[in-house]
């Protein structure tokens, strides 16, 4: 249950970050609302997970999911290019997240 909350928090962070890319000052209201609600929900789920998991583990997994998630969105949605060194670095983040899950 708590790991599900943590994954949900990470995925919601990705959604909020995507919305952030579309915010243009205060001209576009919907992306601003999605971003704000998304981050509030993400922080709520993260805080709930931290009630059970160690703070460092929860935060590292949350940021790892967010980093990998928004990178994948950048590649497939925004057509951003990825260098080989970035792929290796993201792979190391993934290994770290898996290791934290297995050790917690």
C-alpha positions as a Python dict, from the first residue, in 0.01 Angstrom:
ca = {
    (1, 'X'): (0, 0, 0),
    (2, 'X'): (268, 250, 102),
    (3, 'X'): (480, 170, -204),
    (4, 'X'): (173, 222, -421),
    (5, 'X'): (131, 568, -267),
    (6, 'X'): (493, 641, -338),
    (7, 'X'): (464, 533, -702),
    (8, 'X'): (147, 740, -734),
    (9, 'X'): (330, 1039, -586),
    (10, 'X'): (609, 998, -842),
    (11, 'X'): (369, 963, -1133),
    (12, 'X'): (172, 1266, -1021),
    (13, 'X'): (498, 1459, -1005),
    (14, 'X'): (551, 1371, -1370),
    (15, 'X'): (201, 1493, -1461),
    (16, 'X'): (256, 1819, -1272),
    (17, 'X'): (594, 1869, -1439),
    (18, 'X'): (443, 1815, -1784),
    (19, 'X'): (181, 2080, -1701),
    (20, 'X'): (461, 2311, -1586),
    (21, 'X'): (608, 2299, -1937),
    (22, 'X'): (280, 2442, -2071),
    (23, 'X'): (241, 2720, -1815),
    (24, 'X'): (298, 3058, -1976),
    (25, 'X'): (299, 3305, -1690),
    (26, 'X'): (-63, 3331, -1585),
    (27, 'X'): (-208, 3337, -1937),
    (28, 'X'): (-294, 2966, -1947),
    (29, 'X'): (-505, 2870, -1646),
    (30, 'X'): (-557, 2497, -1704),
    (31, 'X'): (-188, 2398, -1701),
    (32, 'X'): (-137, 2615, -1392),
    (33, 'X'): (-426, 2442, -1215),
    (34, 'X'): (-308, 2094, -1320),
    (35, 'X'): (44, 2174, -1203),
    (36, 'X'): (-69, 2311, -867),
    (37, 'X'): (-315, 2031, -791),
    (38, 'X'): (-65, 1774, -918),
    (39, 'X'): (213, 1888, -690),
    (40, 'X'): (-23, 1914, -391),
    (41, 'X'): (-145, 1558, -451),
    (42, 'X'): (209, 1437, -510),
    (43, 'X'): (336, 1591, -186),
    (44, 'X'): (37, 1450, 3),
    (45, 'X'): (109, 1098, -120),
    (46, 'X'): (481, 1140, -51),
    (47, 'X'): (410, 1263, 302),
    (48, 'X'): (177, 968, 362),
    (49, 'X'): (444, 725, 244),
    (50, 'X'): (699, 891, 473),
    (51, 'X'): (484, 796, 772),
    (52, 'X'): (592, 435, 717),
    (53, 'X'): (910, 446, 507),
    (54, 'X'): (1231, 621, 605),
    (55, 'X'): (1228, 977, 471),
    (56, 'X'): (1549, 933, 272),
    (57, 'X'): (1426, 618, 101),
    (58, 'X'): (1085, 765, 20),
    (59, 'X'): (1231, 1088, -114),
    (60, 'X'): (1496, 911, -323),
    (61, 'X'): (1238, 679, -480),
    (62, 'X'): (999, 971, -543),
    (63, 'X'): (1266, 1178, -717),
    (64, 'X'): (1389, 874, -908),
    (65, 'X'): (1042, 799, -1044),
    (66, 'X'): (999, 1166, -1132),
    (67, 'X'): (1337, 1193, -1303),
    (68, 'X'): (1300, 878, -1509),
    (69, 'X'): (933, 948, -1583),
    (70, 'X'): (979, 1303, -1707),
    (71, 'X'): (1280, 1196, -1912),
    (72, 'X'): (1072, 929, -2086),
    (73, 'X'): (794, 1182, -2147),
    (74, 'X'): (1055, 1422, -2287),
    (75, 'X'): (1179, 1158, -2529),
    (76, 'X'): (844, 1025, -2648),
    (77, 'X'): (617, 1330, -2617),
    (78, 'X'): (845, 1630, -2661),
    (79, 'X'): (1087, 1451, -2900),
    (80, 'X'): (1393, 1542, -2693),
    (81, 'X'): (1722, 1375, -2775),
    (82, 'X'): (1909, 1165, -2520),
    (83, 'X'): (2282, 1108, -2511),
    (84, 'X'): (2436, 774, -2419),
    (85, 'X'): (2581, 912, -2097),
    (86, 'X'): (2231, 1025, -1994),
    (87, 'X'): (2094, 676, -2059),
    (88, 'X'): (2365, 527, -1836),
    (89, 'X'): (2291, 783, -1563),
    (90, 'X'): (1917, 714, -1575),
    (91, 'X'): (1989, 341, -1561),
    (92, 'X'): (2195, 397, -1247),
    (93, 'X'): (1906, 593, -1093),
    (94, 'X'): (1676, 301, -1175),
    (95, 'X'): (1917, 53, -1015),
    (96, 'X'): (1930, 277, -706),
    (97, 'X'): (1550, 294, -680),
    (98, 'X'): (1523, -85, -714),
    (99, 'X'): (1794, -130, -453),
    (100, 'X'): (1613, 100, -210),
    (101, 'X'): (1288, -90, -262),
    (102, 'X'): (1457, -423, -199),
    (103, 'X'): (1635, -304, 113),
    (104, 'X'): (1345, -119, 278),
}
